[in-house]
Coordinates of C-alpha atoms and ligand atoms in Angstrom, one line a residue:
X911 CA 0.0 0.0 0.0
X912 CA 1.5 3.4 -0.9
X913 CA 0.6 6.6 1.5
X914 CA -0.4 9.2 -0.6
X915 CA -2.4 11.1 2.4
X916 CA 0.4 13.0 4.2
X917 CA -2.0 15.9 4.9
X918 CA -4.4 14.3 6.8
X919 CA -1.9 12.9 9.0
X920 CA 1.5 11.0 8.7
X921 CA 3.9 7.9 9.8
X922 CA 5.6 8.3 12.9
X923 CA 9.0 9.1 12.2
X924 CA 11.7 6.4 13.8
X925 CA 13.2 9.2 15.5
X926 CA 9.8 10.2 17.0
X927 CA 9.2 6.6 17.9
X928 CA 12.9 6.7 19.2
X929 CA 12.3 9.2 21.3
X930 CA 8.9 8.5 22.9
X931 CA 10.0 5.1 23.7
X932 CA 13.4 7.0 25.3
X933 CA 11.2 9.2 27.2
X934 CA 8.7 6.9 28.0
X935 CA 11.2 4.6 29.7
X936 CA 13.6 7.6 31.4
X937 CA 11.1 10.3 32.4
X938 CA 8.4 9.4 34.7
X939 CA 7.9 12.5 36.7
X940 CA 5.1 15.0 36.7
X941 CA 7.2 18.4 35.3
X942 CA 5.1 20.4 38.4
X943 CA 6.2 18.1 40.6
X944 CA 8.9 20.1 43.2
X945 CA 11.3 16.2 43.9
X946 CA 14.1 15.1 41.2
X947 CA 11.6 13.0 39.2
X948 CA 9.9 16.0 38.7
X949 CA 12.9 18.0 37.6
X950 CA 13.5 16.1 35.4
X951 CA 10.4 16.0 33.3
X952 CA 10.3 19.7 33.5
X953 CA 13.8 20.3 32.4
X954 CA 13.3 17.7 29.1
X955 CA 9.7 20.1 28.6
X956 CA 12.4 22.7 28.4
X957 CA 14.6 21.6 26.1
X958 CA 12.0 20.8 24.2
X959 CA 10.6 24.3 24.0
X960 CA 13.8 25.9 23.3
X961 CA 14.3 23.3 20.4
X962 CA 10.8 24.7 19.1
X963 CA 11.6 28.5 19.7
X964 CA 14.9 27.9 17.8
X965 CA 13.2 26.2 14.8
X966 CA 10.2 29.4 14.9
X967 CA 12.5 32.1 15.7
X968 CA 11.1 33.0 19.0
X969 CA 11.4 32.7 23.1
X970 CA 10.6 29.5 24.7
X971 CA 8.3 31.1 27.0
X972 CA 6.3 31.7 24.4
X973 CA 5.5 28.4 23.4
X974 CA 2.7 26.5 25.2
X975 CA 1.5 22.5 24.5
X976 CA -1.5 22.0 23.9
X977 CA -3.3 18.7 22.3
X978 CA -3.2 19.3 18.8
X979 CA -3.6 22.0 16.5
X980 CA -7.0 22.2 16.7
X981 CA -6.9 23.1 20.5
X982 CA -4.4 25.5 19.8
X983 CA -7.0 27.4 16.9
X984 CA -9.4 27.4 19.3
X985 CA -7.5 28.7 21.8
X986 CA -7.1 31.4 19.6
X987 CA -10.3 32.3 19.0
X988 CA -11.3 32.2 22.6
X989 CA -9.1 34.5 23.5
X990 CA -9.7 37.2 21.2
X991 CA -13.6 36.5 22.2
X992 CA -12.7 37.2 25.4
X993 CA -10.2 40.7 25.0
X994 CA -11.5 42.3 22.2
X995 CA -14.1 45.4 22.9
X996 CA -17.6 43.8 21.8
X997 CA -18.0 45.9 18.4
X998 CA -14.5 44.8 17.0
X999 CA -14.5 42.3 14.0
X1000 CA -11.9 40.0 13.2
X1001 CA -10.9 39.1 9.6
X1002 CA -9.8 35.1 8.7
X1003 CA -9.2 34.0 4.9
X1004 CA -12.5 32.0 3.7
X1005 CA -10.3 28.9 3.4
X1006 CA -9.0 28.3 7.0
X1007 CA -9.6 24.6 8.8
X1008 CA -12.8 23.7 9.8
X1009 CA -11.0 24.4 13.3
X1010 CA -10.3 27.9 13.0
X1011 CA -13.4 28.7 10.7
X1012 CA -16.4 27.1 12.8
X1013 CA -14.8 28.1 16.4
X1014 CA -14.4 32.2 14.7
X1015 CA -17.8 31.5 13.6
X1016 CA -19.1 30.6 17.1
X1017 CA -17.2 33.3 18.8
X1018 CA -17.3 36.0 16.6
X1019 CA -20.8 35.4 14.5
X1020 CA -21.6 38.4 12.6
X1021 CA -17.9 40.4 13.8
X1022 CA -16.6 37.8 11.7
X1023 CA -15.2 38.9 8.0
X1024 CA -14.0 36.6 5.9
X1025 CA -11.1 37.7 3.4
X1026 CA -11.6 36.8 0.0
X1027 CA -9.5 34.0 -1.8
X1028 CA -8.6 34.0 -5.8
X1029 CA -9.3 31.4 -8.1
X1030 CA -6.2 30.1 -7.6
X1031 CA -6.2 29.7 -4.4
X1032 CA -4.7 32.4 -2.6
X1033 CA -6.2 35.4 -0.4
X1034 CA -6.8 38.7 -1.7
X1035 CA -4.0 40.6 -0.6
X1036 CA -5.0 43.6 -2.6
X1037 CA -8.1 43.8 -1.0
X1038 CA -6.9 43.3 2.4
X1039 CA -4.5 46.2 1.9
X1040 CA -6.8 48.3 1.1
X1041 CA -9.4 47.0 3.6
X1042 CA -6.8 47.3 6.2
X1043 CA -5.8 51.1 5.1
X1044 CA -9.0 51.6 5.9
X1045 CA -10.2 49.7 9.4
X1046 CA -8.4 48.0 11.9
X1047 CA -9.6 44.2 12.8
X1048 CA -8.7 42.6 16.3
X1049 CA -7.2 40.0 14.5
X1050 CA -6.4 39.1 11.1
X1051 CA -5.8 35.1 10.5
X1052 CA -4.1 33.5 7.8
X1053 CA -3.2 29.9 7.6
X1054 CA 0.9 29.6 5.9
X1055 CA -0.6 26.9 3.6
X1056 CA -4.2 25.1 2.6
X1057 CA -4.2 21.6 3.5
X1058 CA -6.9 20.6 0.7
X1059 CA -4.9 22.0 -1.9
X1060 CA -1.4 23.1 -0.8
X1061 CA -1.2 26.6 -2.1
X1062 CA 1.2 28.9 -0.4
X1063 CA -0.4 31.6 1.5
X1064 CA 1.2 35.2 1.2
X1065 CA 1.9 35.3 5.1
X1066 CA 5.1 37.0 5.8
X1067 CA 3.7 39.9 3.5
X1068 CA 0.4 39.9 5.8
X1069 CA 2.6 40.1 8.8
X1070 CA 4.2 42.6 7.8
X1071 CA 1.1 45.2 7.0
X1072 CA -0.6 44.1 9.9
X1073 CA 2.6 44.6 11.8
X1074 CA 2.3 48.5 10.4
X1075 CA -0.9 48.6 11.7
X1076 CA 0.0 47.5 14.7
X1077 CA -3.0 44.3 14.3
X1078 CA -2.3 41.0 15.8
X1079 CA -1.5 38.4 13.1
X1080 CA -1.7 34.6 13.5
X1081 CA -1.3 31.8 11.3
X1082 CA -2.1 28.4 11.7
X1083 CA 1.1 26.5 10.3
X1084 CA -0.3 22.9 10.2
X1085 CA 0.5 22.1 6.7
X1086 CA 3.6 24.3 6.6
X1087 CA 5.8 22.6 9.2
X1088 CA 7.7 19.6 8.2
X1089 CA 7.3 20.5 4.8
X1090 CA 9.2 24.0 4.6
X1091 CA 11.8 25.7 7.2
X1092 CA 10.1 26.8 10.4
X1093 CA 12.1 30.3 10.7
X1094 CA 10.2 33.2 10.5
X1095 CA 6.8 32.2 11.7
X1096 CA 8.1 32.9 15.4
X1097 CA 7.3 36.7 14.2
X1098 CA 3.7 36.3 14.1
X1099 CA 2.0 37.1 17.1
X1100 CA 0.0 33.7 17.4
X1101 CA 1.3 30.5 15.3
X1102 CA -0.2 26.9 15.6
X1103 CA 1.4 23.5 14.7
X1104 CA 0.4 19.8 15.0
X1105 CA 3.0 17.0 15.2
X1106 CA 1.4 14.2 13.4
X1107 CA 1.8 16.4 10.1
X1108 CA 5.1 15.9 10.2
X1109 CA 6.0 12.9 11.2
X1110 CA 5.1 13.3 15.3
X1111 CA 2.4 11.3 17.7
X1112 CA -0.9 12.2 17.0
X1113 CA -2.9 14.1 19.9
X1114 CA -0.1 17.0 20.7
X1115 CA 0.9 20.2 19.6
X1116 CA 1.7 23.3 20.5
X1117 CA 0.7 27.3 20.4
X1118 CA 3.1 30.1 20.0
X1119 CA 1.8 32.9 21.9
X1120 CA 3.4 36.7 22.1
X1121 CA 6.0 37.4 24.4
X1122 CA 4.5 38.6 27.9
X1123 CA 1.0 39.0 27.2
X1124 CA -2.0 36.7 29.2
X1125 CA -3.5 34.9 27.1
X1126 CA -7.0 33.4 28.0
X1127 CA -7.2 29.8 28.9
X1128 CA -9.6 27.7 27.4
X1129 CA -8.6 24.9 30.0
X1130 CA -8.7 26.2 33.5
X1131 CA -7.4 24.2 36.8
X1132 CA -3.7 24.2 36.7
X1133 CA -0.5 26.6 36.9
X1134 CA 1.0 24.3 33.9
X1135 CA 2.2 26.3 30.8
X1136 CA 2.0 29.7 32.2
X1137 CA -1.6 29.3 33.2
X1138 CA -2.3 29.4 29.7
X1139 CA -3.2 26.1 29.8
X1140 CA -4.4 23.6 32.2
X1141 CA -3.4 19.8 32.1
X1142 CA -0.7 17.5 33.2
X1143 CA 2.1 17.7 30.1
X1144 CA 2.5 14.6 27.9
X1145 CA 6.5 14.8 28.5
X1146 CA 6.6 11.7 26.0
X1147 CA 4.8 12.9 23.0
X1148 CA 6.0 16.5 23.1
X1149 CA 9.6 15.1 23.0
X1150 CA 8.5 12.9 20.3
X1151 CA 7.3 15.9 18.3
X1152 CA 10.3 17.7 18.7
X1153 CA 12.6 14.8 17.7
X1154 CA 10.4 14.7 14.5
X1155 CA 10.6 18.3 13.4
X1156 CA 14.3 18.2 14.4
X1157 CA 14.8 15.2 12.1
X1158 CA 12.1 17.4 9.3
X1159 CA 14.2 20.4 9.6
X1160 CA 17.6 18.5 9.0
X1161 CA 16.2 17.2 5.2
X1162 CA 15.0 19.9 4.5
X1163 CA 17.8 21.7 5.1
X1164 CA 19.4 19.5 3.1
X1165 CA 16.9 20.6 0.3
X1166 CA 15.4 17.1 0.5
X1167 CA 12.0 18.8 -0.4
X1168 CA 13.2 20.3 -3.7
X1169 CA 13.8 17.4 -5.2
X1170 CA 10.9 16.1 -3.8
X1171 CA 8.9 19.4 -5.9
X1172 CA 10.6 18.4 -9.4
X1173 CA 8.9 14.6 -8.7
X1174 CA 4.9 16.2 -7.9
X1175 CA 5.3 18.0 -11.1
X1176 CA 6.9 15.6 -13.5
X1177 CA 3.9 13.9 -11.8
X1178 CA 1.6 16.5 -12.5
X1179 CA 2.7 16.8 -16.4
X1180 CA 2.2 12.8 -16.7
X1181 CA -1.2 12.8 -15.4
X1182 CA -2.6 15.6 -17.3
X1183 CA -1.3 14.3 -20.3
X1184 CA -3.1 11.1 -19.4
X1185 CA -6.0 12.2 -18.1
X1186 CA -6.4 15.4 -19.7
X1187 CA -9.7 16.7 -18.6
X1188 CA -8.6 16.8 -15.0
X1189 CA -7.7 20.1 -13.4
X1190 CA -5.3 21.0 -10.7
X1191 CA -6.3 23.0 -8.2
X1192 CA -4.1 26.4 -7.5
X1193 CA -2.1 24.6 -10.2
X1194 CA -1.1 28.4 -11.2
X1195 CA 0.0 29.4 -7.3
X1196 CA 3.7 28.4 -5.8
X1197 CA 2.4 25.4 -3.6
X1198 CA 4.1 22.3 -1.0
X1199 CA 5.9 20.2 -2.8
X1200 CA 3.6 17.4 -1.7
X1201 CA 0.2 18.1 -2.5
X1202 CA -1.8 17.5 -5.9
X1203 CA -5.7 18.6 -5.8
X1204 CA -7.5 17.3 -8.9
X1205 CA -10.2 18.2 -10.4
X1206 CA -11.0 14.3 -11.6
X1207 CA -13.0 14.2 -15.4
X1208 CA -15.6 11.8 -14.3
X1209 CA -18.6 13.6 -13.0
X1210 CA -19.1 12.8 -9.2
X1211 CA -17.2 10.0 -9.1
X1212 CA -14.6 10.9 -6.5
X1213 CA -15.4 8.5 -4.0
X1214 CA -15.5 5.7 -7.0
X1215 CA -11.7 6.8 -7.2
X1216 CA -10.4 6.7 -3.9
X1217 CA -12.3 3.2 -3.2
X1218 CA -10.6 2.1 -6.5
X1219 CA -7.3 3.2 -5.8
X1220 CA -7.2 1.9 -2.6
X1221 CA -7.9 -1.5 -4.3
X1222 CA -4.9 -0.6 -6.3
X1223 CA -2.6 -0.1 -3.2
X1224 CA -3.1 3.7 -2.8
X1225 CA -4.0 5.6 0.3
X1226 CA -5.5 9.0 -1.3
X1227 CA -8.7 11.3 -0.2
X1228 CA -11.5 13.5 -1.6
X1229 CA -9.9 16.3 0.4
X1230 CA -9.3 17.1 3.9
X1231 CA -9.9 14.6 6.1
X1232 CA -12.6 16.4 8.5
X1233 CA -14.6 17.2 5.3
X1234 CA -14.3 13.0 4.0
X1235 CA -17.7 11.6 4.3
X1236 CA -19.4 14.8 4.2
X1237 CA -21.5 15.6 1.3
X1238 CA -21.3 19.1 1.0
X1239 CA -18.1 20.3 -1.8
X1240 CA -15.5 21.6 0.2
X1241 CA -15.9 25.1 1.5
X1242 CA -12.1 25.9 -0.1
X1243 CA -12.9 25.2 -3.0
X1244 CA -16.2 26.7 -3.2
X1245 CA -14.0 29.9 -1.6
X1246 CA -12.4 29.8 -4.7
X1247 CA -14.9 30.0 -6.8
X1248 CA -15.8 26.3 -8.2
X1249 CA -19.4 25.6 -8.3
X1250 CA -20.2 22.6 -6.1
X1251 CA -20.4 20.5 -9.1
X1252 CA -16.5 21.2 -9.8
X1253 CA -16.0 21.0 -6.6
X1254 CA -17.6 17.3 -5.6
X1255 CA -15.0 16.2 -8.4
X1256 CA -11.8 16.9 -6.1
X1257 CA -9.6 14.1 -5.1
X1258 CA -6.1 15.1 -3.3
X1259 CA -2.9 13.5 -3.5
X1260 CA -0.3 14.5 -0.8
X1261 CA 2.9 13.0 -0.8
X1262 CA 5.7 12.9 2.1
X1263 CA 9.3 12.6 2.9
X1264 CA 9.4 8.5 2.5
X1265 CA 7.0 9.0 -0.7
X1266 CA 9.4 8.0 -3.9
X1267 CA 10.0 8.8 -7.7
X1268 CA 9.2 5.5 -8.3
X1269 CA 5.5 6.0 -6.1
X1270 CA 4.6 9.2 -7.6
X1271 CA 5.1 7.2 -11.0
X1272 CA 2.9 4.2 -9.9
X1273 CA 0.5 6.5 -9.2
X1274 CA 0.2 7.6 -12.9
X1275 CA 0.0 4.4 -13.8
X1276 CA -3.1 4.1 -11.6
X1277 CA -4.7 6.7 -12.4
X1278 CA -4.5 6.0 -15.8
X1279 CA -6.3 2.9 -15.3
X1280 CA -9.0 4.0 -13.1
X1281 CA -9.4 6.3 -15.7
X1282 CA -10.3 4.2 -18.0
X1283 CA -12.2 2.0 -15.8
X1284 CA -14.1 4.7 -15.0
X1285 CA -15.0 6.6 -18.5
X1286 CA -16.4 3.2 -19.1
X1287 CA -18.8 2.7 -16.2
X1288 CA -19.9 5.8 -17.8
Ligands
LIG1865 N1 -5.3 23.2 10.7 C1 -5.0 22.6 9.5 C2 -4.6 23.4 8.3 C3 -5.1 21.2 9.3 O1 -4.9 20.6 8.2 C4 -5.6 20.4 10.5 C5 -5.8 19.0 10.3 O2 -6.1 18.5 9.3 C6 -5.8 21.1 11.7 C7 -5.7 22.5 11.7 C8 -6.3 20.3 12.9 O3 -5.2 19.6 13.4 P1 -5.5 18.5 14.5 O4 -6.6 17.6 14.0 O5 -4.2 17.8 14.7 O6 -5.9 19.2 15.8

């Protein structure tokens, strides 16, 4: 069976396993705890956090655990909910995770405003210039990259108007971590991360928060993580994740993930040629290295191709994983302007770091005869 659903979540590095099973055996304390077991947790919840701040660009004590990234998103939220004056709005692209977009929704309701996104993919950063020359949000939110279609998001340039405007910026960098070089996202004021994405446990992650400034827990009863947020630490996992963006940051480095761009679009070329109605999907914008959205040429038939390709041996989805099983078009997509007819027809390929030449060409090959299976059915 080849993996070709990296975005949804990933394998477990051996260095993460490595390390959890290292941790696991070695550190048994509670990090509050005041004796030496104790100590120890809490100094390995530090080293971890300065590993993170190095890879972000940022202080440790800025970093706080948290479950996952969609705790962290909502975290977020909550806190903006609970600071900003009742009349402010806060702005979000139309494209963010279910995670950020339904808990902005439930906060925020009609101070909501959602930034508009291309065709191809990518916010409007011509309106928000001008929308922000205008009025100041609370909060302006961009995710660094879409996980249902990989396109880049423009968020250094955001950063830096809303940094002139003195707005609060965050980004939720799910999809961006692992795949490209952490540095730099340390400068927004809020930044979010899961570890599974790249390579880490499942059920962990973490929220970079600005440098002295309370943030409002959405857990309450504990001290822990600055009173930010409530819980016991999972010394294990959170080690785990930072052995696997270590291990991430070293290949790519390396440029690992270059290389890794030139095989998605020799893919992309082969494919089209084969199937040639198909469409990608921000095919136009710079996107990861890893992810293909198609536009497949037979009608609504996406879930006829995943089923078929996972009788063929590969893992792939009709777009993010929360959405799978739905029946509503993805609201991305529709953000981008396909009607929900185009839209029903997406099926995503995303790749990883132990995805090969030789998979992304077997994967060609499949296609090409589901294709033909499929124009037949009819
Ligand atoms: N944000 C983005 C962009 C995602 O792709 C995901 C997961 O698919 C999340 C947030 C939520 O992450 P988790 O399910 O690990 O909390």
């Amino acid at each position: 069976m080849i993996y070709f659903d990296y975005n949804s979540t990933s394998p477990v590095m051996r260095e993460a396993r490595e390390a959890w099973l290292d941790a696991t055996e070695h550190i048994s304390g509670n990090p509050s705890s005041m004796h030496d077991f104790g100590a120890r947790a809490a100094a390995a919840l530090l080293e971890a956090r300065e590993k993170l701040a190095g890879f972000l660009g940022c202080k440790p004590e800025e970093i706080i655990w948290t479950s996952g990234a969609t705790e962290a998103n909502n975290t977020v939220m909550h806190h903006f909910s609970r600071t900003l004056g009742l009349k402010e709005e806060i702005w979000i692209s139309g494209m963010e995770h279910p995670c950020v977009m339904e808990s902005a929704q439930y906060y925020f309701g009609k101070r909501l405003r959602l930034i508009p996104v291309t065709h191809d993919g990518v916010i409007d950063l011509e309106w928000l210039t001008m929308e922000l020359a205008d009025r100041r949000p609370g909060l302006v939110g961009l995710m660094a990259a879409n996980n249902e279609t990989g396109v880049i998001q423009p968020w250094r340039e955001v950063l830096s108007i809303c940094q002139s405007y003195e707005v609060p910026f965050f980004t939720d960098a799910v999809q961006w971590l692992g795949k490209m070089p952490a540095k730099g996202l340390g400068e927004c004021d809020f930044v979010s991360g899961a570890a599974h994405k790249f390579g880490g446990p499942r059920g962990i992650g973490f929220l970079k928060i600005p440098h002295k400034k309370q943030v409002a827990p959405l857990l309450l009863g504990g001290k822990q993580e600055r009173g930010v947020r409530a819980g016991t630490e999972n010394v294990s996992t959170i080690v785990s994740m930072m052995a696997a963006l270590e291990a991430r940051e070293k290949q790519i480095s390396h440029n690992q993930h270059v290389l890794r761009g030139v095989w998605r679009d020799n893919f992309e070329r082969e494919f089209l040629r084969a199937v040639p109605n198909a469409v990608i999907v921000g095919g136009k914008s710079p996107r990861l290295w890893n992810t293909v959205s198609a536009l497949m040429p037979e009608g609504d038939k996406r879930h006829l191709w995943v089923v078929r390709l996972d009788k063929a041996g590969f893992a792939v989805s009709t777009g993010s994983a929360c959405t799978t099983g739905k029946e509503e078009p993805s609201h991305v997509l529709a953000a981008m302007g396909f009607k929900p007819a185009q839209a029903i027809r997406a099926v995503r390929f995303s790749a990883g770091w132990e995805t090969t030449e030789a998979d992304w060409e077997a994967l060609t090959k499949a296609l090409v005869k589901v294709h033909e299976e499929l124009s037949k059915v009819g």
